Structures are given as structure tokens and as C-alpha cells.
mmCIF file of C-alpha atoms in Angstrom:
data_model
loop_
_atom_site.group_PDB
_atom_site.id
_atom_site.type_symbol
_atom_site.label_atom_id
_atom_site.label_comp_id
_atom_site.label_asym_id
_atom_site.label_seq_id
_atom_site.Cartn_x
_atom_site.Cartn_y
_atom_site.Cartn_z
ATOM 1 C CA MET A 1 103.496 45.980 228.913
ATOM 2 C CA GLY A 2 101.276 43.976 231.228
ATOM 3 C CA MET A 3 97.549 44.077 231.702
ATOM 4 C CA PRO A 4 96.397 46.797 234.106
ATOM 5 C CA LYS A 5 95.623 45.270 237.497
ATOM 6 C CA ASN A 6 91.973 46.214 237.783
ATOM 7 C CA GLN A 7 90.940 45.457 234.196
ATOM 8 C CA PRO A 8 87.770 43.324 234.003
ATOM 9 C CA LYS A 9 88.350 39.783 232.811
ATOM 10 C CA GLY A 10 87.464 39.390 229.132
ATOM 11 C CA LEU A 11 87.418 43.130 228.444
ATOM 12 C CA ASN A 12 89.533 42.801 225.290
ATOM 13 C CA ALA A 13 87.931 39.559 224.092
ATOM 14 C CA PRO A 14 86.603 39.586 220.505
ATOM 15 C CA MET A 15 83.058 39.076 221.817
ATOM 16 C CA THR A 16 83.272 42.324 223.819
ATOM 17 C CA THR A 17 84.198 44.265 220.676
ATOM 18 C CA ARG A 18 81.289 42.654 218.791
ATOM 19 C CA ILE A 19 78.840 43.500 221.560
ATOM 20 C CA ILE A 20 79.970 47.138 221.536
ATOM 21 C CA ARG A 21 79.774 47.314 217.720
ATOM 22 C CA TYR A 22 76.285 45.811 217.409
ATOM 23 C CA GLY A 23 74.981 47.644 220.475
ATOM 24 C CA SER A 24 76.179 50.935 218.982
ATOM 25 C CA ARG A 25 74.524 50.170 215.638
ATOM 26 C CA ALA A 26 71.240 49.340 217.349
ATOM 27 C CA GLN A 27 71.361 52.477 219.492
ATOM 28 C CA ALA A 28 72.121 54.661 216.427
ATOM 29 C CA TRP A 29 69.220 53.095 214.509
ATOM 30 C CA ILE A 30 66.787 53.711 217.371
ATOM 31 C CA TYR A 31 68.182 57.208 218.029
ATOM 32 C CA ARG A 32 67.590 58.265 214.410
ATOM 33 C CA ARG A 33 64.061 56.875 214.277
ATOM 34 C CA THR A 34 62.998 58.539 217.526
ATOM 35 C CA ASN A 35 64.991 61.792 217.157
ATOM 36 C CA GLY A 36 66.870 60.824 220.306
ATOM 37 C CA ARG A 37 63.806 60.341 222.508
ATOM 38 C CA VAL A 38 65.128 56.792 222.866
ATOM 39 C CA GLY A 39 68.912 56.527 223.026
ATOM 40 C CA GLY A 40 69.429 60.235 223.673
ATOM 41 C CA THR A 41 70.731 59.607 227.196
ATOM 42 C CA TRP A 42 73.118 56.996 228.560
ATOM 43 C CA ARG A 43 71.787 55.199 231.625
ATOM 44 C CA ILE A 44 74.408 52.481 232.113
ATOM 45 C CA GLY A 45 77.156 52.349 234.736
ATOM 46 C CA ALA A 46 77.676 55.770 236.275
ATOM 47 C CA GLY A 47 74.886 57.023 234.002
ATOM 48 C CA PHE A 48 72.286 54.920 235.844
ATOM 49 C CA ARG A 49 71.772 57.493 238.611
ATOM 50 C CA SER A 50 72.692 60.502 236.527
ATOM 51 C CA PRO A 51 71.847 59.975 232.825
ATOM 52 C CA VAL A 52 74.359 61.463 230.385
ATOM 53 C CA PRO A 53 73.393 63.187 227.107
ATOM 54 C CA THR A 54 74.227 61.229 223.967
ATOM 55 C CA LEU A 55 74.791 62.412 220.401
ATOM 56 C CA LEU A 56 75.289 60.596 217.129
ATOM 57 C CA LEU A 57 78.624 61.277 215.471
ATOM 58 C CA GLU A 58 78.330 60.719 211.729
ATOM 59 C CA HIS A 59 81.812 60.206 210.303
ATOM 60 C CA ARG A 60 83.381 58.854 207.117
ATOM 61 C CA GLY A 61 85.218 55.532 207.180
ATOM 62 C CA ARG A 62 88.884 56.068 206.371
ATOM 63 C CA LYS A 63 89.065 52.870 204.283
ATOM 64 C CA SER A 64 85.528 52.340 202.996
ATOM 65 C CA GLY A 65 84.444 55.957 202.532
ATOM 66 C CA LYS A 66 81.057 54.976 203.992
ATOM 67 C CA ILE A 67 79.253 57.123 206.539
ATOM 68 C CA PHE A 68 78.979 55.559 210.003
ATOM 69 C CA ALA A 69 77.147 56.779 213.115
ATOM 70 C CA ALA A 70 78.550 56.342 216.606
ATOM 71 C CA PRO A 71 76.451 57.119 219.692
ATOM 72 C CA LEU A 72 78.691 58.983 222.130
ATOM 73 C CA LEU A 73 78.375 60.715 225.465
ATOM 74 C CA TYR A 74 79.147 64.407 225.200
ATOM 75 C CA LEU A 75 79.950 67.463 227.248
ATOM 76 C CA VAL A 76 79.053 70.993 226.178
ATOM 77 C CA ASP A 77 82.071 73.295 226.521
ATOM 78 C CA GLY A 78 81.096 76.812 225.449
ATOM 79 C CA GLN A 79 80.296 76.582 221.720
ATOM 80 C CA ASP A 80 82.017 73.189 221.395
ATOM 81 C CA LEU A 81 81.088 69.612 222.163
ATOM 82 C CA VAL A 82 83.578 67.255 223.797
ATOM 83 C CA ILE A 83 83.573 63.488 223.229
ATOM 84 C CA VAL A 84 85.786 60.742 224.623
ATOM 85 C CA GLY A 85 87.354 57.775 222.805
ATOM 86 C CA SER A 86 87.081 55.479 225.799
ATOM 87 C CA GLN A 87 85.463 52.482 224.109
ATOM 88 C CA GLY A 88 84.843 51.121 227.594
ATOM 89 C CA GLY A 89 88.564 50.921 228.342
ATOM 90 C CA LEU A 90 89.407 48.547 225.473
ATOM 91 C CA ALA A 91 93.043 48.340 224.424
ATOM 92 C CA ASN A 92 92.443 49.887 220.989
ATOM 93 C CA HIS A 93 91.116 53.268 219.959
ATOM 94 C CA PRO A 94 87.558 53.266 218.594
ATOM 95 C CA GLN A 95 87.124 53.270 214.821
ATOM 96 C CA TRP A 96 85.323 56.615 214.860
ATOM 97 C CA TYR A 97 88.407 58.214 216.436
ATOM 98 C CA LEU A 98 90.751 56.779 213.798
ATOM 99 C CA ASN A 99 88.313 57.916 211.116
ATOM 100 C CA LEU A 100 88.300 61.477 212.507
ATOM 101 C CA LEU A 101 92.097 61.529 212.442
ATOM 102 C CA ALA A 102 91.907 60.751 208.706
ATOM 103 C CA ASP A 103 89.023 63.173 208.030
ATOM 104 C CA PRO A 104 88.053 65.567 210.834
ATOM 105 C CA HIS A 105 84.874 66.742 209.071
ATOM 106 C CA ALA A 106 81.768 65.080 210.451
ATOM 107 C CA HIS A 107 78.170 65.732 211.493
ATOM 108 C CA VAL A 108 76.498 65.476 214.858
ATOM 109 C CA ARG A 109 72.889 64.721 215.594
ATOM 110 C CA ILE A 110 71.551 65.838 218.956
ATOM 111 C CA ARG A 111 67.923 64.829 219.154
ATOM 112 C CA ALA A 112 66.356 66.337 215.991
ATOM 113 C CA GLU A 113 69.172 68.862 215.421
ATOM 114 C CA HIS A 114 71.800 67.899 212.821
ATOM 115 C CA TYR A 115 74.833 69.990 211.857
ATOM 116 C CA PRO A 116 78.424 69.815 210.550
ATOM 117 C CA VAL A 117 81.447 69.881 212.828
ATOM 118 C CA VAL A 118 85.192 69.701 212.583
ATOM 119 C CA ALA A 119 87.070 67.594 215.110
ATOM 120 C CA ARG A 120 90.386 68.140 216.814
ATOM 121 C CA VAL A 121 92.137 66.112 219.464
ATOM 122 C CA ALA A 122 92.444 68.063 222.704
ATOM 123 C CA ASP A 123 95.998 69.163 223.401
ATOM 124 C CA ALA A 124 97.537 68.526 226.829
ATOM 125 C CA GLU A 125 96.246 71.816 228.252
ATOM 126 C CA ASP A 126 92.674 71.273 227.031
ATOM 127 C CA ARG A 127 92.721 67.660 228.193
ATOM 128 C CA HIS A 128 93.926 68.704 231.657
ATOM 129 C CA ARG A 129 91.049 71.196 231.894
ATOM 130 C CA LEU A 130 88.380 68.932 230.378
ATOM 131 C CA TRP A 131 89.105 65.557 231.983
ATOM 132 C CA PRO A 132 87.739 66.513 235.456
ATOM 133 C CA LEU A 133 84.584 67.897 233.790
ATOM 134 C CA LEU A 134 84.197 64.701 231.783
ATOM 135 C CA THR A 135 84.593 62.461 234.826
ATOM 136 C CA GLU A 136 82.096 64.626 236.696
ATOM 137 C CA LEU A 137 79.707 64.040 233.799
ATOM 138 C CA TYR A 138 80.428 60.277 233.714
ATOM 139 C CA ALA A 139 82.615 58.879 236.496
ATOM 140 C CA ASP A 140 83.295 55.614 234.643
ATOM 141 C CA PHE A 141 85.731 57.439 232.330
ATOM 142 C CA ASP A 142 88.310 57.266 235.155
ATOM 143 C CA ALA A 143 87.766 53.511 235.498
ATOM 144 C CA TYR A 144 88.102 53.039 231.739
ATOM 145 C CA GLN A 145 91.391 54.955 231.740
ATOM 146 C CA SER A 146 92.701 52.692 234.512
ATOM 147 C CA TRP A 147 91.820 49.595 232.444
ATOM 148 C CA THR A 148 93.966 50.506 229.436
ATOM 149 C CA GLU A 149 97.545 51.522 228.786
ATOM 150 C CA ARG A 150 96.598 53.903 225.965
ATOM 151 C CA GLU A 151 95.724 57.476 226.757
ATOM 152 C CA ILE A 152 92.011 57.756 226.119
ATOM 153 C CA PRO A 153 91.578 60.557 223.596
ATOM 154 C CA VAL A 154 89.457 63.626 224.245
ATOM 155 C CA VAL A 155 88.071 65.145 221.053
ATOM 156 C CA ILE A 156 86.638 68.630 220.627
ATOM 157 C CA LEU A 157 83.928 69.146 218.012
ATOM 158 C CA SER A 158 83.420 72.673 216.702
ATOM 159 C CA ARG A 159 80.396 73.616 214.639
ATOM 160 C CA THR A 160 81.181 74.686 211.083
ATOM 161 C CA GLY A 161 79.275 76.895 208.697
ATOM 162 C CA GLY A 162 78.638 74.386 205.923
#
């Protein structure tokens, strides 16, 4: 498998992964301390002109058992939230996605609201319906998909009672 033609140079370099990791940690820290007043919208790339709502996904590490928080763009779909494992088009799935596959129970924080959810990967039918809505929300998702050979996962988060 060769590199996709329009992939930015250095996209899959170790430094890129580090920048994403530390940037995410910083955003999560700020988000928590400001209840999302800072970090609650994404204003980079396609989000510059049309800011995109951001949540914190609190999930358990599949190896460490520790709780991690990932700031993610989200779409409201009825009672559910939809998130995307794009990781900027990197070759590998994000850690939060792999952690949800191991344990789909998580929590989301949207501004000051915090509640439990259960995650499921969108099936082909849901993905077909949701992808145009997601790219309308944040057009860069299409670019990210073109930069990687993996299918970028779409994950549906449903609120749970406990």
C-alpha cells in the first residue's frame, strides 16, 4: 500500500503524533478548568469560519486502566452524539477509539454537563447516513479520509442511566 497522493508531508512523523497528544492534553486541561468556555469549540482548519462544538470523552485505557480525556468534535444526532476517529488523517486509529473497543463505557463532558455514555461503532448504514452530516459540520473530515488508507471510524455515543 502506498502513501495517498495528497497526504501532507510529515503527517505520520513521530513529532506530529506528539503534537496531537500534548495539544489534546492541554485542551482537556483548559476545558475542564473553564467548563468548556475555552476549548469548547474547534476553530482550526474548516472550523475557523464555522466553529465546531467540542466535548471531552473520558475513557479507560485498555492497558493501563487509567482514565484519559480526549477533546473531540461532535455532532448531535437525535438523542446520540457522534464522534469521528480521524486523528487528523494519521495512519493509525486514535488511542481513545481502541480504548472504546475494549470498554465502550465512558463519560462525556459538554461544557459543565457530565454524563455516562456507551459507545458503538457506526455500521455501514449509519456511517453512510452520518458521514455527509459530519463533513457538513467539519469539511476537513473528507480531507483526512483522503490522507489515510484506513477507514476513519464513526462512533455513536448513547447516554446511559448510570
